[in-house]
mmCIF file of C-alpha atoms in Angstrom:
data_model
loop_
_atom_site.group_PDB
_atom_site.id
_atom_site.type_symbol
_atom_site.label_atom_id
_atom_site.label_comp_id
_atom_site.label_asym_id
_atom_site.label_seq_id
_atom_site.Cartn_x
_atom_site.Cartn_y
_atom_site.Cartn_z
ATOM 1 C CA MET A 1 -0.777 -0.086 -0.047
ATOM 2 C CA MET A 2 2.991 2.026 0.514
ATOM 3 C CA GLU A 3 4.061 2.021 -3.140
ATOM 4 C CA TYR A 4 0.286 2.818 -4.323
ATOM 5 C CA GLY A 5 0.449 5.663 -2.323
ATOM 6 C CA LEU A 6 3.673 6.322 -3.308
ATOM 7 C CA ALA A 7 2.773 5.925 -7.328
ATOM 8 C CA ARG A 8 1.176 7.754 -9.925
ATOM 9 C CA LYS A 9 -2.456 7.505 -10.621
ATOM 10 C CA ASN A 10 -2.021 6.339 -14.068
ATOM 11 C CA PHE A 11 0.556 3.360 -12.566
ATOM 12 C CA ALA A 12 -0.772 2.795 -9.507
ATOM 13 C CA ASP A 13 -3.945 0.633 -10.544
ATOM 14 C CA TYR A 14 -1.438 -1.804 -12.078
ATOM 15 C CA ILE A 15 0.716 -2.055 -8.783
ATOM 16 C CA LEU A 16 -1.908 -3.855 -6.582
ATOM 17 C CA PHE A 17 -1.898 -6.410 -9.997
ATOM 18 C CA LYS A 18 1.555 -7.012 -9.665
ATOM 19 C CA ASN A 19 1.608 -7.342 -6.236
ATOM 20 C CA TRP A 20 -0.205 -10.795 -6.625
ATOM 21 C CA ILE A 21 0.974 -12.493 -9.511
ATOM 22 C CA GLN A 22 4.701 -11.656 -7.626
ATOM 23 C CA PHE A 23 3.035 -12.788 -4.457
ATOM 24 C CA SER A 24 1.612 -16.454 -6.158
ATOM 25 C CA VAL A 25 4.877 -16.770 -7.990
ATOM 26 C CA GLY A 26 6.967 -16.522 -4.735
ATOM 27 C CA ILE A 27 4.534 -18.902 -2.931
ATOM 28 C CA VAL A 28 4.976 -22.077 -5.321
ATOM 29 C CA ALA A 29 8.890 -20.597 -5.538
ATOM 30 C CA TRP A 30 9.330 -21.590 -1.677
ATOM 31 C CA TRP A 31 6.753 -24.547 -1.203
ATOM 32 C CA LEU A 32 8.402 -26.106 -4.951
ATOM 33 C CA ILE A 33 12.768 -25.624 -3.333
ATOM 34 C CA GLY A 34 13.008 -22.639 -1.234
ATOM 35 C CA PHE A 35 12.057 -23.998 1.944
ATOM 36 C CA ALA A 36 14.589 -26.447 1.588
ATOM 37 C CA PHE A 37 17.329 -24.976 0.566
ATOM 38 C CA ALA A 38 16.722 -22.210 3.689
ATOM 39 C CA TRP A 39 15.494 -24.643 6.317
ATOM 40 C CA GLY A 40 16.869 -28.184 4.830
ATOM 41 C CA ASN A 41 18.907 -29.036 8.106
ATOM 42 C CA ALA A 42 22.168 -26.752 6.397
ATOM 43 C CA GLY A 43 23.797 -27.065 9.506
ATOM 44 C CA ASP A 44 23.932 -31.060 9.835
ATOM 45 C CA HIS A 45 25.617 -31.325 6.306
ATOM 46 C CA SER A 46 27.264 -28.840 4.085
ATOM 47 C CA ASN A 47 26.829 -25.737 6.173
ATOM 48 C CA PHE A 48 25.834 -23.651 2.781
ATOM 49 C CA ILE A 49 22.159 -24.861 1.285
ATOM 50 C CA GLY A 50 19.338 -27.137 2.776
ATOM 51 C CA GLU A 51 19.057 -29.883 1.308
ATOM 52 C CA ARG A 52 16.047 -31.971 2.513
ATOM 53 C CA TYR A 53 12.022 -31.417 2.860
ATOM 54 C CA PHE A 54 11.967 -30.659 -1.237
ATOM 55 C CA GLY A 55 8.030 -29.779 -2.381
ATOM 56 C CA GLY A 56 6.889 -29.909 1.203
ATOM 57 C CA GLU A 57 8.427 -34.179 2.076
ATOM 58 C CA ASP A 58 8.490 -34.792 5.151
ATOM 59 C CA TRP A 59 6.585 -32.346 6.552
ATOM 60 C CA LEU A 60 4.231 -34.100 8.378
ATOM 61 C CA LEU A 61 6.628 -36.834 9.733
ATOM 62 C CA ASP A 62 9.131 -34.732 10.908
ATOM 63 C CA THR A 63 6.859 -33.081 14.000
ATOM 64 C CA LYS A 64 9.110 -31.706 16.207
ATOM 65 C CA ARG A 65 9.893 -28.702 13.432
ATOM 66 C CA GLU A 66 6.982 -26.625 13.231
ATOM 67 C CA HIS A 67 7.761 -27.035 9.100
ATOM 68 C CA GLY A 68 4.207 -25.798 8.578
ATOM 69 C CA LYS A 69 4.901 -22.190 10.915
ATOM 70 C CA VAL A 70 8.868 -22.044 9.223
ATOM 71 C CA ALA A 71 7.510 -21.816 5.802
ATOM 72 C CA SER A 72 4.549 -19.720 6.825
ATOM 73 C CA TYR A 73 6.565 -16.997 8.488
ATOM 74 C CA SER A 74 9.565 -16.917 6.720
ATOM 75 C CA ALA A 75 7.868 -16.569 3.618
ATOM 76 C CA LEU A 76 6.026 -14.048 5.108
ATOM 77 C CA VAL A 77 9.188 -12.134 5.256
ATOM 78 C CA GLY A 78 11.000 -13.209 1.629
ATOM 79 C CA PHE A 79 7.090 -10.927 0.352
ATOM 80 C CA PHE A 80 8.580 -8.330 2.734
ATOM 81 C CA ILE A 81 11.560 -8.340 0.461
ATOM 82 C CA LEU A 82 9.768 -8.043 -2.249
ATOM 83 C CA PHE A 83 7.973 -5.141 -1.289
ATOM 84 C CA ILE A 84 10.919 -3.637 -0.667
ATOM 85 C CA ILE A 85 12.641 -4.542 -3.980
ATOM 86 C CA ASN A 86 9.904 -3.123 -5.587
ATOM 87 C CA GLY A 87 9.747 0.119 -3.746
ATOM 88 C CA ALA A 88 12.844 1.048 -5.265
ATOM 89 C CA ILE A 89 11.988 -0.050 -9.026
ATOM 90 C CA MET A 90 8.129 1.689 -9.647
ATOM 91 C CA GLU A 91 6.956 2.822 -12.051
ATOM 92 C CA ARG A 92 9.596 2.396 -14.875
ATOM 93 C CA ALA A 93 9.771 -1.707 -14.656
ATOM 94 C CA HIS A 94 9.108 -3.987 -17.399
ATOM 95 C CA TYR A 95 6.213 -6.792 -16.400
ATOM 96 C CA ILE A 96 8.361 -9.762 -16.224
ATOM 97 C CA VAL A 97 10.281 -8.347 -14.024
ATOM 98 C CA TYR A 98 8.060 -8.618 -10.877
ATOM 99 C CA PRO A 99 7.535 -12.484 -11.421
ATOM 100 C CA PHE A 100 11.551 -13.242 -12.524
ATOM 101 C CA VAL A 101 12.832 -11.182 -9.811
ATOM 102 C CA ALA A 102 10.505 -12.346 -7.153
ATOM 103 C CA TRP A 103 11.052 -16.240 -8.750
ATOM 104 C CA TRP A 104 14.870 -16.334 -8.051
ATOM 105 C CA VAL A 105 14.697 -14.635 -5.240
ATOM 106 C CA ILE A 106 12.852 -16.463 -3.452
ATOM 107 C CA VAL A 107 13.879 -20.133 -5.287
ATOM 108 C CA TRP A 108 17.282 -19.118 -4.136
ATOM 109 C CA VAL A 109 19.010 -16.077 -3.320
ATOM 110 C CA TRP A 110 17.263 -15.810 -0.700
ATOM 111 C CA PRO A 111 17.031 -18.834 0.886
ATOM 112 C CA VAL A 112 20.791 -19.379 0.569
ATOM 113 C CA ILE A 113 21.661 -16.425 2.912
ATOM 114 C CA VAL A 114 18.979 -17.575 5.591
ATOM 115 C CA ALA A 115 20.489 -21.236 5.513
ATOM 116 C CA TRP A 116 23.476 -19.676 6.296
ATOM 117 C CA GLY A 117 22.663 -17.715 9.838
ATOM 118 C CA TRP A 118 18.254 -18.554 10.656
ATOM 119 C CA GLY A 119 19.045 -21.973 9.418
ATOM 120 C CA TRP A 120 22.245 -22.988 10.673
ATOM 121 C CA GLY A 121 25.185 -22.859 8.215
ATOM 122 C CA TRP A 122 28.381 -22.465 8.931
ATOM 123 C CA LEU A 123 27.725 -18.046 10.133
ATOM 124 C CA MET A 124 26.070 -20.056 13.547
ATOM 125 C CA GLY A 125 28.864 -20.936 15.265
ATOM 126 C CA GLU A 126 31.630 -21.538 12.928
ATOM 127 C CA VAL A 127 33.102 -17.317 12.527
ATOM 128 C CA GLY A 128 34.215 -15.822 15.566
ATOM 129 C CA ASP A 129 35.517 -18.727 17.452
ATOM 130 C CA GLU A 130 32.114 -18.980 20.167
ATOM 131 C CA ASN A 131 28.983 -16.891 19.213
ATOM 132 C CA ASN A 132 26.486 -17.091 16.404
ATOM 133 C CA LEU A 133 25.236 -14.866 14.590
ATOM 134 C CA ILE A 134 22.542 -12.555 16.265
ATOM 135 C CA ASP A 135 20.515 -11.907 13.381
ATOM 136 C CA ALA A 136 16.684 -12.762 14.938
ATOM 137 C CA GLY A 137 15.143 -9.372 14.094
ATOM 138 C CA GLY A 138 16.588 -9.480 10.223
ATOM 139 C CA ALA A 139 19.228 -6.278 10.650
ATOM 140 C CA ILE A 140 21.552 -8.569 7.747
ATOM 141 C CA THR A 141 18.492 -11.335 6.744
ATOM 142 C CA ILE A 142 16.664 -9.063 5.938
ATOM 143 C CA TYR A 143 17.439 -5.888 5.652
ATOM 144 C CA ILE A 144 20.722 -5.394 4.235
ATOM 145 C CA PHE A 145 19.721 -8.421 1.459
ATOM 146 C CA ALA A 146 17.114 -6.661 0.565
ATOM 147 C CA GLY A 147 18.115 -3.309 0.170
ATOM 148 C CA THR A 148 21.215 -4.458 -1.466
ATOM 149 C CA PHE A 149 19.465 -6.030 -3.216
ATOM 150 C CA ALA A 150 16.829 -3.613 -4.113
ATOM 151 C CA LEU A 151 19.622 -0.346 -4.765
ATOM 152 C CA VAL A 152 21.834 -2.279 -7.755
ATOM 153 C CA GLY A 153 18.390 -2.887 -8.758
ATOM 154 C CA ALA A 154 17.038 0.922 -9.408
ATOM 155 C CA ILE A 155 20.685 2.116 -10.455
ATOM 156 C CA ILE A 156 19.895 -0.799 -13.402
ATOM 157 C CA CYS A 157 16.833 -0.441 -14.427
ATOM 158 C CA GLY A 158 17.380 3.729 -14.955
ATOM 159 C CA LYS A 159 15.669 6.874 -13.660
ATOM 160 C CA ARG A 160 12.327 6.777 -15.019
ATOM 161 C CA ALA A 161 11.935 9.042 -17.603
ATOM 162 C CA GLY A 162 11.910 13.006 -16.359
ATOM 163 C CA MET A 163 12.972 12.492 -13.226
ATOM 164 C CA TYR A 164 16.197 13.915 -12.957
ATOM 165 C CA ASP A 165 16.201 16.018 -16.431
ATOM 166 C CA GLY A 166 13.110 18.270 -16.630
ATOM 167 C CA SER A 167 11.741 17.169 -19.014
ATOM 168 C CA GLN A 168 7.899 17.050 -19.749
ATOM 169 C CA VAL A 169 6.142 13.784 -18.030
ATOM 170 C CA ARG A 170 2.171 13.727 -17.814
ATOM 171 C CA GLU A 171 1.687 13.334 -13.877
ATOM 172 C CA PRO A 172 4.462 15.048 -11.644
ATOM 173 C CA PHE A 173 6.371 13.447 -9.418
ATOM 174 C CA ARG A 174 4.356 13.544 -5.787
ATOM 175 C CA MET A 175 2.525 10.772 -3.946
ATOM 176 C CA THR A 176 -0.924 10.936 -4.861
ATOM 177 C CA ASN A 177 -2.844 8.759 -2.548
ATOM 178 C CA TYR A 178 -1.490 9.925 1.156
ATOM 179 C CA ALA A 179 -4.704 7.866 2.953
ATOM 180 C CA PHE A 180 -2.913 4.191 1.079
ATOM 181 C CA TYR A 181 0.097 5.889 2.138
ATOM 182 C CA THR A 182 -0.191 6.613 5.446
ATOM 183 C CA ILE A 183 -2.383 2.847 5.311
ATOM 184 C CA GLY A 184 0.816 0.751 4.289
ATOM 185 C CA ALA A 185 3.396 2.443 6.290
ATOM 186 C CA THR A 186 1.327 1.781 9.262
ATOM 187 C CA LEU A 187 0.870 -1.866 8.140
ATOM 188 C CA THR A 188 4.809 -1.035 7.404
ATOM 189 C CA ILE A 189 5.425 -0.390 11.172
ATOM 190 C CA LEU A 190 3.850 -2.265 12.699
ATOM 191 C CA GLY A 191 5.162 -5.653 10.818
ATOM 192 C CA VAL A 192 8.957 -4.755 11.575
ATOM 193 C CA PHE A 193 7.441 -4.251 15.135
ATOM 194 C CA GLY A 194 6.547 -8.422 15.519
ATOM 195 C CA MET A 195 10.031 -9.403 13.343
ATOM 196 C CA ASN A 196 11.642 -7.061 16.274
ATOM 197 C CA MET A 197 9.726 -8.885 18.819
ATOM 198 C CA THR A 198 10.158 -12.677 17.738
ATOM 199 C CA ALA A 199 13.473 -12.035 18.061
ATOM 200 C CA GLY A 200 13.016 -12.568 22.073
ATOM 201 C CA ASP A 201 13.089 -16.012 23.380
ATOM 202 C CA ASN A 202 11.185 -15.463 25.772
ATOM 203 C CA PRO A 203 8.417 -13.297 27.231
ATOM 204 C CA SER A 204 10.515 -11.327 29.103
ATOM 205 C CA SER A 205 13.344 -10.317 26.306
ATOM 206 C CA GLN A 206 9.867 -10.366 23.416
ATOM 207 C CA GLY A 207 8.923 -7.437 26.017
ATOM 208 C CA ILE A 208 12.383 -5.327 26.012
ATOM 209 C CA ALA A 209 11.794 -5.730 21.753
ATOM 210 C CA GLU A 210 8.310 -4.443 21.578
ATOM 211 C CA VAL A 211 9.423 -1.260 23.828
ATOM 212 C CA ASN A 212 13.121 -0.525 22.887
ATOM 213 C CA THR A 213 11.074 -0.480 18.674
ATOM 214 C CA TRP A 214 8.928 1.889 19.552
ATOM 215 C CA ILE A 215 11.715 3.937 21.460
ATOM 216 C CA CYS A 216 13.913 3.944 18.930
ATOM 217 C CA GLY A 217 11.446 4.483 15.991
ATOM 218 C CA GLY A 218 10.226 7.329 17.918
ATOM 219 C CA MET A 219 13.229 8.734 17.779
ATOM 220 C CA SER A 220 13.913 8.671 14.752
ATOM 221 C CA SER A 221 11.254 9.546 13.712
ATOM 222 C CA ILE A 222 11.196 12.907 15.285
ATOM 223 C CA VAL A 223 14.979 13.774 14.417
ATOM 224 C CA ALA A 224 13.768 12.542 11.231
ATOM 225 C CA LEU A 225 11.067 15.210 10.584
ATOM 226 C CA LYS A 226 13.319 18.132 12.138
ATOM 227 C CA LEU A 227 15.865 17.312 9.730
ATOM 228 C CA TYR A 228 14.614 16.501 6.748
ATOM 229 C CA THR A 229 11.805 19.285 6.608
ATOM 230 C CA PHE A 230 14.158 21.831 7.690
ATOM 231 C CA THR A 231 14.248 22.713 3.559
ATOM 232 C CA ARG A 232 10.941 20.974 2.308
ATOM 233 C CA ARG A 233 7.607 22.284 3.782
ATOM 234 C CA ASP A 234 6.255 20.304 1.479
ATOM 235 C CA LEU A 235 3.460 17.887 2.141
ATOM 236 C CA GLU A 236 4.968 14.608 0.980
ATOM 237 C CA SER A 237 8.167 15.378 2.838
ATOM 238 C CA HIS A 238 6.282 15.741 6.296
ATOM 239 C CA TYR A 239 4.257 12.158 5.498
ATOM 240 C CA VAL A 240 8.232 10.494 4.399
ATOM 241 C CA SER A 241 9.800 11.258 7.389
ATOM 242 C CA VAL A 242 7.664 10.734 9.803
ATOM 243 C CA PHE A 243 6.994 7.318 8.571
ATOM 244 C CA GLN A 244 9.307 6.540 6.815
ATOM 245 C CA GLY A 245 11.718 8.134 10.073
ATOM 246 C CA PHE A 246 10.394 5.021 12.036
ATOM 247 C CA ILE A 247 10.361 2.376 10.189
ATOM 248 C CA ALA A 248 13.629 3.248 10.005
ATOM 249 C CA GLY A 249 14.384 3.075 14.033
ATOM 250 C CA GLU A 250 13.217 0.170 13.547
ATOM 251 C CA VAL A 251 15.402 -1.349 11.241
ATOM 252 C CA LEU A 252 18.596 0.105 12.921
ATOM 253 C CA ILE A 253 17.607 -1.803 16.367
ATOM 254 C CA SER A 254 15.987 -4.946 15.020
ATOM 255 C CA SER A 255 17.856 -7.627 15.910
ATOM 256 C CA SER A 256 19.390 -5.490 19.525
ATOM 257 C CA ALA A 257 15.846 -4.498 20.704
ATOM 258 C CA PHE A 258 16.000 -7.805 22.350
ATOM 259 C CA ASP A 259 18.810 -7.411 24.694
ATOM 260 C CA THR A 260 19.196 -3.600 25.127
ATOM 261 C CA THR A 261 18.582 -0.841 27.412
ATOM 262 C CA PRO A 262 15.872 1.626 26.584
ATOM 263 C CA TRP A 263 18.235 4.622 27.177
ATOM 264 C CA GLN A 264 20.528 2.617 24.564
ATOM 265 C CA ALA A 265 17.907 2.426 22.223
ATOM 266 C CA GLY A 266 16.944 6.547 22.571
ATOM 267 C CA ILE A 267 21.013 7.180 20.634
ATOM 268 C CA CYS A 268 19.724 4.344 18.309
ATOM 269 C CA GLY A 269 16.957 6.072 17.341
ATOM 270 C CA ILE A 270 18.586 9.824 17.452
ATOM 271 C CA MET A 271 21.846 7.627 15.176
ATOM 272 C CA ALA A 272 18.928 6.194 12.923
ATOM 273 C CA GLY A 273 17.082 9.377 11.953
ATOM 274 C CA ILE A 274 20.236 11.078 11.090
ATOM 275 C CA ILE A 275 21.084 7.986 9.004
ATOM 276 C CA PHE A 276 17.899 8.037 7.216
ATOM 277 C CA PHE A 277 17.531 12.197 6.232
ATOM 278 C CA LEU A 278 21.683 11.035 4.974
ATOM 279 C CA GLY A 279 20.390 7.943 3.328
ATOM 280 C CA VAL A 280 17.601 10.531 0.871
ATOM 281 C CA HIS A 281 20.575 12.914 -0.070
ATOM 282 C CA PHE A 282 22.407 10.063 -1.148
ATOM 283 C CA HIS A 283 20.485 9.064 -3.733
ATOM 284 C CA ARG A 284 19.630 12.901 -5.049
ATOM 285 C CA ILE A 285 23.315 14.285 -4.919
ATOM 286 C CA LEU A 286 24.067 10.647 -6.781
ATOM 287 C CA LYS A 287 20.552 10.822 -8.210
ATOM 288 C CA ILE A 288 19.541 7.694 -7.814
ATOM 289 C CA ASP A 289 16.158 7.194 -8.645
ATOM 290 C CA ASN A 290 14.712 5.319 -5.268
ATOM 291 C CA PRO A 291 10.974 6.505 -5.724
ATOM 292 C CA MET A 292 10.163 5.028 -2.227
ATOM 293 C CA HIS A 293 13.587 6.086 0.179
ATOM 294 C CA ILE A 294 14.173 2.316 -0.202
ATOM 295 C CA THR A 295 18.229 2.918 1.032
ATOM 296 C CA ALA A 296 17.365 5.767 3.331
ATOM 297 C CA THR A 297 14.676 2.923 5.323
ATOM 298 C CA PHE A 298 15.709 0.173 5.299
ATOM 299 C CA LEU A 299 19.891 -0.715 3.714
ATOM 300 C CA PHE A 300 21.437 2.481 5.665
ATOM 301 C CA PRO A 301 19.809 1.744 9.325
ATOM 302 C CA GLY A 302 20.501 -2.635 8.067
ATOM 303 C CA PHE A 303 23.862 -1.864 7.656
ATOM 304 C CA ILE A 304 24.393 -0.245 11.584
ATOM 305 C CA GLY A 305 21.624 -2.733 12.774
ATOM 306 C CA GLY A 306 23.348 -5.886 11.607
ATOM 307 C CA PHE A 307 26.906 -4.562 13.879
ATOM 308 C CA LEU A 308 24.895 -3.185 17.229
ATOM 309 C CA PRO A 309 25.084 -7.235 18.663
ATOM 310 C CA GLY A 310 28.763 -6.392 18.549
ATOM 311 C CA PHE A 311 28.367 -3.147 20.822
ATOM 312 C CA ILE A 312 25.247 -2.854 22.692
ATOM 313 C CA THR A 313 23.816 -6.181 23.122
ATOM 314 C CA ASP A 314 24.099 -7.141 27.333
ATOM 315 C CA THR A 315 25.242 -10.453 26.987
ATOM 316 C CA TYR A 316 27.394 -9.775 24.029
ATOM 317 C CA GLY A 317 28.125 -6.276 22.932
ATOM 318 C CA VAL A 318 31.920 -4.868 23.534
ATOM 319 C CA PHE A 319 30.468 -2.643 25.960
ATOM 320 C CA TRP A 320 29.240 -4.436 27.950
ATOM 321 C CA GLU A 321 29.461 -8.187 28.489
ATOM 322 C CA GLY A 322 31.102 -9.411 25.424
ATOM 323 C CA THR A 323 35.171 -7.904 25.939
ATOM 324 C CA GLN A 324 36.237 -10.319 23.978
ATOM 325 C CA GLY A 325 35.068 -9.320 20.431
ATOM 326 C CA HIS A 326 33.483 -12.896 18.942
ATOM 327 C CA THR A 327 30.144 -11.524 18.705
ATOM 328 C CA LEU A 328 31.215 -8.403 17.064
ATOM 329 C CA SER A 329 33.439 -9.583 14.682
ATOM 330 C CA THR A 330 31.411 -12.628 13.756
ATOM 331 C CA GLN A 331 28.659 -9.626 12.560
ATOM 332 C CA VAL A 332 30.939 -7.666 10.445
ATOM 333 C CA VAL A 333 31.655 -10.965 8.261
ATOM 334 C CA GLY A 334 27.501 -11.462 8.147
ATOM 335 C CA VAL A 335 27.105 -8.226 6.917
ATOM 336 C CA PHE A 336 30.218 -7.576 4.253
ATOM 337 C CA VAL A 337 29.093 -11.578 2.863
ATOM 338 C CA ILE A 338 25.727 -11.174 3.336
ATOM 339 C CA PHE A 339 26.239 -7.136 1.051
ATOM 340 C CA GLY A 340 28.214 -9.299 -0.539
ATOM 341 C CA TRP A 341 26.025 -11.707 -1.767
ATOM 342 C CA SER A 342 23.176 -9.822 -2.519
ATOM 343 C CA ALA A 343 24.916 -7.612 -5.109
ATOM 344 C CA PHE A 344 26.576 -10.267 -6.392
ATOM 345 C CA TRP A 345 22.859 -11.563 -7.825
ATOM 346 C CA ALA A 346 21.538 -8.519 -7.741
ATOM 347 C CA VAL A 347 23.383 -8.016 -11.026
ATOM 348 C CA ILE A 348 23.040 -11.536 -12.313
ATOM 349 C CA VAL A 349 19.095 -11.310 -11.344
ATOM 350 C CA PHE A 350 19.219 -7.597 -13.321
ATOM 351 C CA GLY A 351 21.898 -7.873 -15.475
ATOM 352 C CA VAL A 352 19.753 -10.628 -17.556
ATOM 353 C CA LEU A 353 16.590 -8.160 -18.001
ATOM 354 C CA LYS A 354 18.278 -5.622 -19.054
ATOM 355 C CA PHE A 355 20.508 -7.415 -21.872
ATOM 356 C CA PHE A 356 17.370 -8.917 -23.110
ATOM 357 C CA LYS A 357 15.796 -5.809 -22.553
ATOM 358 C CA VAL A 358 13.441 -6.163 -20.349
ATOM 359 C CA ALA A 359 14.537 -3.793 -17.454
ATOM 360 C CA SER A 360 12.821 -0.904 -18.515
ATOM 361 C CA LEU A 361 9.193 0.321 -19.683
ATOM 362 C CA PRO A 362 9.590 1.975 -23.297
ATOM 363 C CA GLU A 363 10.356 5.955 -22.348
ATOM 364 C CA ASP A 364 6.195 6.853 -22.972
ATOM 365 C CA LEU A 365 5.405 4.349 -21.042
ATOM 366 C CA GLN A 366 6.935 5.816 -18.314
ATOM 367 C CA ARG A 367 5.883 9.603 -19.247
ATOM 368 C CA ASP A 368 2.435 8.409 -20.078
ATOM 369 C CA GLY A 369 1.845 5.963 -17.561
ATOM 370 C CA LEU A 370 -0.322 2.420 -18.187
ATOM 371 C CA VAL A 371 -3.187 3.707 -18.368
ATOM 372 C CA GLY A 372 -5.148 1.355 -21.552
ATOM 373 C CA CYS A 373 -2.445 -0.467 -21.466
ATOM 374 C CA GLU A 374 -3.015 -4.312 -22.525
ATOM 375 C CA ILE A 375 -0.726 -6.971 -20.501
ATOM 376 C CA THR A 376 0.773 -9.815 -23.008
ATOM 377 C CA GLN A 377 2.234 -12.845 -21.273
ATOM 378 C CA SER A 378 5.797 -10.364 -20.852
ATOM 379 C CA ALA A 379 4.940 -6.830 -20.239
ATOM 380 C CA PHE A 380 2.641 -3.715 -20.924
ATOM 381 C CA VAL A 381 2.370 -2.804 -24.510
ATOM 382 C CA LYS A 382 -0.380 0.172 -25.759
ATOM 383 C CA GLY A 383 -4.043 -0.373 -26.371
ATOM 384 C CA SER A 384 -6.757 1.125 -27.672
ATOM 385 C CA GLY A 385 -8.722 1.106 -25.375
ATOM 386 C CA VAL A 386 -6.994 4.460 -22.908
ATOM 387 C CA ASN A 387 -8.938 6.326 -20.912
ATOM 388 C CA GLN A 388 -9.024 10.107 -21.240
ATOM 389 C CA ASP A 389 -10.851 10.893 -18.916
ATOM 390 C CA THR A 390 -7.387 9.656 -16.544
ATOM 391 C CA ILE A 391 -5.361 12.028 -18.953
ATOM 392 C CA ARG A 392 -3.932 14.684 -16.894
ATOM 393 C CA PRO A 393 -1.550 17.743 -18.471
ATOM 394 C CA LEU A 394 1.654 17.381 -18.778
ATOM 395 C CA GLY A 395 3.425 18.709 -15.505
ATOM 396 C CA LYS A 396 7.543 18.783 -15.318
ATOM 397 C CA GLY A 397 10.072 16.572 -14.533
ATOM 398 C CA ILE A 398 12.314 16.734 -11.664
ATOM 399 C CA GLU A 399 15.723 18.623 -13.010
#
């Protein structure tokens, strides 16, 4: 819904359609192959990738592992990752991009990362001598992975026609549905909150994770609002900084919230708000077209959040009990390995689409929108049934 709220009106209805196509493709990919690669006992065999449970094999027999619950939860997380990637390539990716990316992310690229950490692969005890990767909240496994994949996709797909070049477009680049954006952002906030809470392994640590997540998110939202709107007074900037600044705070504290103090969560919130502000300007300075500010909201906070358990967790952080730095070394390895894995496969996946010239919409569709387009098996094409009531006067693009 965030994507729908941010999209121009001549694109919005197609966003709702392709999201469900991705879900359908993704759930089949996860059932047949992805779940097995992620959770098929990687720690008992190769330490690299799972080797059991393809197509749901033995789910009913091996009841102790709660396959249905794990499969459902991690599948929803995978679809959240697709939502993050979509936000970076919206309004210029071709129809075929969405099912293609969904298939490869859910069937191979992300399950391997899950196997390394959550699935008890080589990042759990193999690095850092004594301590496992601390990432139940997903700063590394979810946000660094998704943010990196999204950033590479945005670069390869290129800028939307009219963005940063001052040329004419049918609709200005601005938020068109504040209500849908608000609903979508609120659901995202609650979703990230829920994932942070699951990082705790008992009611006490889950409660600590809850309050620390709210504190960090709230502080980040305030800081992001004051920094981002210091010179930008339009309504969209206020919405984006308040809601996505809050999400940035949740992401930054995601893997540490269950085992740190509230005052540290507050400091992390200040840091998250600053990071969000810098991330937004990172795109503008480099003229990278990332419509939903994915790097500022997920990638940069995820990077810091990936390192944080090695510093501030009460049990393992070097600021407290973990004086030998074993956990910190594991976190550093996990952050950079998963960043590299994600970037490499994003280049491959989007590079293939770019090579076959199906990564981006033709410029006329990017300028005019998709209203009246026909959908073939692989592309959006101009149809004859354009609804003239939806055509708006030309507006100027962003310079």
